[in-house]
Short mmCIF file of C-alpha atoms and ligand atoms in Angstrom, two decimals:
data_model
loop_
_atom_site.label_atom_id
_atom_site.label_comp_id
_atom_site.label_asym_id
_atom_site.label_seq_id
_atom_site.Cartn_x
_atom_site.Cartn_y
_atom_site.Cartn_z
CA MET A 230 0.00 0.00 0.00
CA LEU A 231 1.26 3.46 -0.88
CA GLU A 232 0.84 6.18 1.70
CA GLN A 233 0.99 9.73 0.43
CA ILE A 234 3.24 11.90 2.62
CA ALA A 235 3.47 15.05 0.47
CA GLU A 236 2.35 16.22 -2.96
CA GLY A 237 3.59 13.58 -5.39
CA VAL A 238 5.57 11.68 -2.72
CA PHE A 239 4.52 8.28 -1.36
CA VAL A 240 5.93 5.68 1.01
CA HIS A 241 5.59 1.90 0.75
CA GLN A 242 6.57 0.08 3.94
CA SER A 243 7.57 -3.58 4.02
CA GLN A 244 6.54 -5.74 6.97
CA LEU A 245 9.95 -7.30 7.25
CA LEU A 246 12.28 -4.81 8.99
CA ARG A 247 9.75 -2.08 8.21
CA ASN A 248 11.84 -0.83 5.31
CA ASN A 249 10.48 2.31 3.69
CA THR A 250 10.54 2.77 -0.06
CA THR A 251 9.98 6.38 -1.13
CA VAL A 252 8.19 6.92 -4.43
CA VAL A 253 8.60 10.36 -6.02
CA GLN A 254 6.37 11.43 -8.89
CA GLY A 255 8.29 12.97 -11.79
CA ASP A 256 7.24 14.30 -15.21
CA ASP A 257 7.22 10.91 -16.96
CA GLY A 258 7.07 8.40 -14.12
CA VAL A 259 8.40 7.74 -10.65
CA LEU A 260 11.75 7.53 -8.90
CA LEU A 261 12.02 4.64 -6.41
CA VAL A 262 14.27 5.09 -3.40
CA ASP A 263 15.37 1.85 -1.66
CA PRO A 264 12.76 -0.65 -2.89
CA GLY A 265 12.57 -3.77 -0.70
CA THR A 266 12.46 -6.27 0.87
CA SER A 267 10.71 -9.60 0.17
CA ARG A 268 9.54 -10.70 -3.28
CA ASP A 269 5.95 -10.31 -2.04
CA GLU A 270 6.60 -6.73 -0.96
CA LEU A 271 8.31 -5.88 -4.23
CA ARG A 272 5.41 -7.42 -6.14
CA CYS A 273 2.99 -5.40 -4.01
CA LEU A 274 4.91 -2.20 -4.77
CA ALA A 275 4.89 -3.00 -8.50
CA ARG A 276 1.11 -3.52 -8.33
CA ASP A 277 0.63 -0.22 -6.47
CA LEU A 278 2.63 1.59 -9.15
CA ARG A 279 0.54 -0.03 -11.89
CA GLU A 280 -2.60 1.19 -10.14
CA LEU A 281 -1.07 4.64 -9.91
CA GLY A 282 -0.49 4.35 -13.68
CA GLN A 283 3.17 5.22 -13.27
CA PRO A 284 6.20 3.63 -14.91
CA VAL A 285 9.47 3.59 -13.00
CA VAL A 286 11.96 5.96 -14.62
CA ALA A 287 14.83 5.83 -12.12
CA GLY A 288 15.99 4.43 -8.81
CA PHE A 289 18.18 5.58 -5.96
CA ALA A 290 19.95 3.55 -3.25
CA THR A 291 20.74 5.50 -0.09
CA HIS A 292 23.59 3.13 0.80
CA PRO A 293 25.13 -0.23 -0.09
CA ASP A 294 23.38 -2.49 2.44
CA TRP A 295 21.42 -5.45 1.04
CA ASP A 296 18.00 -4.06 1.98
CA HIS A 297 18.67 -0.77 0.16
CA VAL A 298 20.13 -2.02 -3.15
CA GLN A 299 17.35 -4.39 -4.17
CA TRP A 300 15.31 -4.20 -7.36
CA TYR A 301 12.55 -6.12 -9.07
CA ALA A 302 12.49 -7.10 -12.74
CA GLU A 303 9.07 -5.55 -13.30
CA PHE A 304 10.41 -2.08 -12.39
CA GLY A 305 12.39 -2.26 -15.64
CA ASP A 306 15.92 -1.53 -16.71
CA VAL A 307 16.29 2.11 -15.71
CA PRO A 308 19.20 4.05 -14.22
CA ARG A 309 19.61 3.37 -10.50
CA TYR A 310 21.74 5.96 -8.82
CA GLY A 311 23.75 6.14 -5.64
CA THR A 312 26.79 8.05 -4.47
CA ALA A 313 30.09 7.24 -6.20
CA ARG A 314 31.24 5.43 -3.04
CA CYS A 315 28.06 3.38 -2.94
CA ALA A 316 28.41 2.47 -6.64
CA THR A 317 32.08 1.50 -6.23
CA PHE A 318 31.33 -0.61 -3.15
CA MET A 319 28.61 -2.52 -5.02
CA ARG A 320 30.70 -2.91 -8.20
CA GLU A 321 33.46 -4.54 -6.14
CA PHE A 322 30.93 -6.72 -4.36
CA LEU A 323 29.39 -7.91 -7.65
CA SER A 324 32.81 -8.54 -9.22
CA LYS A 325 33.32 -11.53 -6.90
CA LEU A 326 32.30 -14.85 -8.44
CA ASP A 327 30.48 -15.88 -5.28
CA TRP A 328 28.59 -12.59 -4.82
CA ARG A 329 25.22 -14.36 -4.90
CA GLU A 330 26.18 -16.70 -2.04
CA ARG A 331 27.55 -13.73 -0.12
CA ALA A 332 24.36 -11.74 -0.68
CA VAL A 333 22.17 -14.68 0.37
CA ALA A 334 24.25 -15.02 3.55
CA MET A 335 23.14 -11.49 4.54
CA LEU A 336 19.42 -12.16 4.07
CA PRO A 337 17.12 -12.98 6.98
CA PRO A 338 15.73 -16.54 7.02
CA GLU A 339 12.29 -15.37 5.81
CA LEU A 340 13.78 -14.57 2.39
CA LEU A 341 15.87 -17.67 1.78
CA ASP A 342 13.22 -19.71 -0.09
CA ASP A 343 13.26 -17.28 -2.99
CA PRO A 344 16.04 -14.71 -2.51
CA PRO A 345 14.86 -11.39 -3.97
CA LEU A 346 18.07 -10.53 -5.83
CA ASP A 347 16.78 -9.24 -9.22
CA GLY A 348 19.29 -6.65 -10.39
CA PHE A 349 20.85 -6.67 -6.95
CA GLY A 350 23.26 -3.79 -6.33
CA ARG A 351 23.52 -2.47 -9.90
CA ILE A 352 24.08 1.12 -8.93
CA THR A 353 25.32 3.90 -11.21
CA ALA A 354 27.46 6.60 -9.63
CA LEU A 355 25.75 9.96 -9.61
CA PRO A 356 27.36 12.46 -11.90
CA SER A 357 28.86 15.32 -9.94
CA GLY A 358 26.52 18.18 -9.10
CA GLY A 359 24.84 16.81 -6.03
CA HIS A 360 21.39 16.29 -7.56
CA VAL A 361 19.55 13.28 -8.92
CA PRO A 362 19.57 13.63 -12.72
CA TRP A 363 15.94 13.15 -13.72
CA ASP A 364 12.86 15.00 -14.92
CA GLY A 365 11.02 15.66 -11.71
CA PRO A 366 11.25 17.71 -8.54
CA ARG A 367 14.80 18.72 -7.74
CA ILE A 368 16.38 16.20 -5.37
CA ARG A 369 19.57 17.15 -3.55
CA VAL A 370 21.95 14.41 -2.40
CA VAL A 371 23.49 14.86 1.05
CA GLU A 372 26.37 12.39 1.31
CA HIS A 373 27.96 11.68 4.66
CA ARG A 374 29.74 9.01 6.67
CA GLY A 375 28.29 7.41 9.76
CA HIS A 376 26.06 4.43 9.02
CA ALA A 377 27.68 3.05 5.89
CA GLU A 378 30.14 3.80 3.13
CA GLY A 379 28.64 6.24 0.61
CA HIS A 380 25.48 6.83 2.67
CA ALA A 381 23.25 9.65 1.42
CA ALA A 382 20.10 11.41 2.46
CA LEU A 383 17.88 13.08 -0.15
CA VAL A 384 16.21 16.47 0.14
CA ILE A 385 13.14 17.10 -2.01
CA ALA A 386 12.92 20.78 -1.13
CA ASP A 387 9.81 21.61 -3.19
CA ARG A 388 7.88 18.94 -1.34
CA ARG A 389 9.58 19.61 2.03
CA VAL A 390 10.58 15.95 2.35
CA LEU A 391 13.85 14.49 3.65
CA VAL A 392 14.64 10.84 2.90
CA ALA A 393 17.06 9.99 5.69
CA GLY A 394 18.41 6.56 4.69
CA ASP A 395 19.23 4.49 7.75
CA MET A 396 19.13 7.41 10.19
CA LEU A 397 16.40 8.96 12.37
CA SER A 398 14.55 5.68 12.84
CA ASP A 399 12.10 5.20 15.70
CA LEU A 400 12.68 1.46 15.46
CA PHE A 401 16.45 0.93 15.29
CA VAL A 402 19.14 2.79 17.23
CA PRO A 403 21.82 4.50 15.11
CA MET A 404 23.84 1.67 13.55
CA LEU A 405 27.45 2.79 13.38
CA ASP A 406 29.98 1.86 10.72
CA PHE A 407 32.76 0.40 12.82
CA GLU A 408 34.87 -0.07 9.68
CA GLY A 409 35.02 3.71 9.26
CA PRO A 410 37.89 5.88 10.52
CA ASP A 411 36.00 7.48 13.43
CA PRO A 412 32.68 5.71 14.02
CA ILE A 413 31.35 8.03 16.75
CA GLY A 414 32.68 11.29 15.29
CA ASP A 415 31.58 10.39 11.76
CA TYR A 416 28.06 9.60 12.92
CA LEU A 417 27.79 12.88 14.82
CA ASP A 418 29.08 14.76 11.74
CA GLY A 419 26.48 12.95 9.64
CA LEU A 420 23.74 13.95 12.05
CA ARG A 421 24.83 17.57 11.78
CA LEU A 422 24.42 17.44 8.00
CA ILE A 423 21.06 15.70 8.37
CA GLU A 424 19.96 18.38 10.83
CA GLU A 425 20.86 21.14 8.36
CA ALA A 426 19.03 19.30 5.60
CA ALA A 427 15.99 18.72 7.84
CA ALA A 428 15.51 22.48 8.15
CA ALA A 429 13.97 22.29 4.66
CA ALA A 430 11.60 19.44 5.58
CA ASP A 431 8.21 18.94 7.20
CA VAL A 432 8.37 15.17 6.72
CA VAL A 433 11.25 12.73 7.23
CA VAL A 434 11.30 9.18 5.86
CA PRO A 435 13.74 6.95 7.75
CA GLY A 436 15.01 3.70 6.23
CA HIS A 437 13.06 1.73 8.83
CA GLY A 438 10.10 2.55 11.07
CA SER A 439 7.54 5.30 10.98
CA VAL A 440 7.62 8.55 9.04
CA ALA A 441 8.31 11.62 11.23
CA GLN A 442 6.53 14.95 10.87
CA GLY A 443 6.88 18.41 12.36
CA ALA A 444 8.32 18.57 15.87
CA GLU A 445 8.98 14.82 15.88
CA ILE A 446 11.84 15.44 13.43
CA ARG A 447 13.86 17.41 15.98
CA THR A 448 13.09 14.80 18.63
CA ARG A 449 14.50 12.07 16.39
CA ILE A 450 17.68 14.03 15.68
CA ALA A 451 18.19 14.74 19.38
CA ARG A 452 17.54 11.10 20.31
CA ASP A 453 20.04 9.76 17.75
CA ARG A 454 22.64 12.28 18.88
CA ALA A 455 22.12 11.38 22.56
CA TYR A 456 22.43 7.68 21.73
CA VAL A 457 25.69 8.09 19.78
CA ARG A 458 27.16 10.36 22.46
CA ALA A 459 26.24 7.86 25.16
CA LEU A 460 27.78 5.04 23.14
CA GLY A 461 31.04 6.97 22.90
CA GLY A 462 30.82 8.29 26.47
CA ASP A 463 29.22 7.25 29.72
CA GLN A 464 27.02 4.58 28.11
CA ARG A 465 23.93 5.67 29.99
CA PHE A 466 21.04 5.27 27.61
CA ALA A 467 17.58 6.75 28.00
CA ASP A 468 16.21 5.34 24.78
CA ALA A 469 13.16 3.15 24.24
CA ARG A 470 14.94 1.57 21.25
CA VAL A 471 17.39 0.09 23.80
CA SER A 472 15.22 -0.69 26.78
CA GLY A 473 11.69 -0.96 25.37
CA PRO A 474 8.82 -1.25 25.75
CA PHE A 475 8.95 -3.08 22.42
CA GLU A 476 6.07 -4.07 20.20
CA PRO A 477 5.43 -7.81 20.46
CA GLY A 478 7.80 -9.61 18.11
CA TRP A 479 10.24 -6.69 17.94
CA GLU A 480 12.14 -7.32 21.17
CA TRP A 481 15.13 -8.46 19.11
CA VAL A 482 15.93 -4.87 18.06
CA SER A 483 17.71 -4.38 21.39
CA SER A 484 20.34 -6.83 20.10
CA ILE A 485 21.53 -4.14 17.66
CA HIS A 486 22.43 -2.00 20.64
CA GLU A 487 23.98 -4.89 22.57
CA GLY A 488 26.16 -5.76 19.58
CA GLN A 489 27.46 -2.19 19.37
CA LEU A 490 28.08 -2.03 23.10
CA ASN A 491 30.26 -5.12 22.72
CA VAL A 492 32.32 -3.36 20.07
CA VAL A 493 32.93 -0.15 21.98
CA GLY A 494 33.49 -2.07 25.25
CA PRO A 495 32.68 -1.02 28.78
CA GLY A 496 33.59 2.55 29.55
CA SER A 497 35.63 2.99 26.37
ZN1 ZN B 640 18.51 -0.64 6.41
#
């Protein structure tokens, strides 16, 4: 089901991991940001787009994690953009002979019967200029470190929408890139850029969880910042994403936090 969040902007949420796909109406069709996750969900999205009477004219992947670089044959063979870092990361991944086995190894068990890997990770580097090249509302790309290599948020200023990639979620705590040079500092820098970008938005679409509007946007930024600071500091967390209460069936999300706490170590 597509939920309209602004003029010509819709969100399709998958049940698994509550991934959000953003659909932006352009002059000749739609841009799909991060379509996912199961084959059923992708089929559902394709059906919704048919009902909307809109072909897919382009795609965008906010970052090179499996649940953000998926595609579905029915969407067609159209340019799918990402940052240059994201595109390079995926090109290297796909150059390995065993990439399919490696991709399957990342998938949750629910997807293993029929791994949804159509066109997996085929991302074209954005030409320089910082905007998505398409015929539609102007979309600015805000690249930053923090969650993953080549991560980007998108600002659709005319529609006052910010697509935040895997940040500002009400479901998952900030997930740091511990491979990066300065995981805590990079994440905080990323949040600063997101905060600047959010000044032009009334609606924020996180990669996972519910869409944020109005004052909730500032709350989400403050909560992510407090979490990352606590992780790098005194490790005192006042965050329902760590301690609950959790929706039934979603208690496991606290394991994301526990895993990160193991990496940074007590009092480090
Ligand atoms: Zn994600």
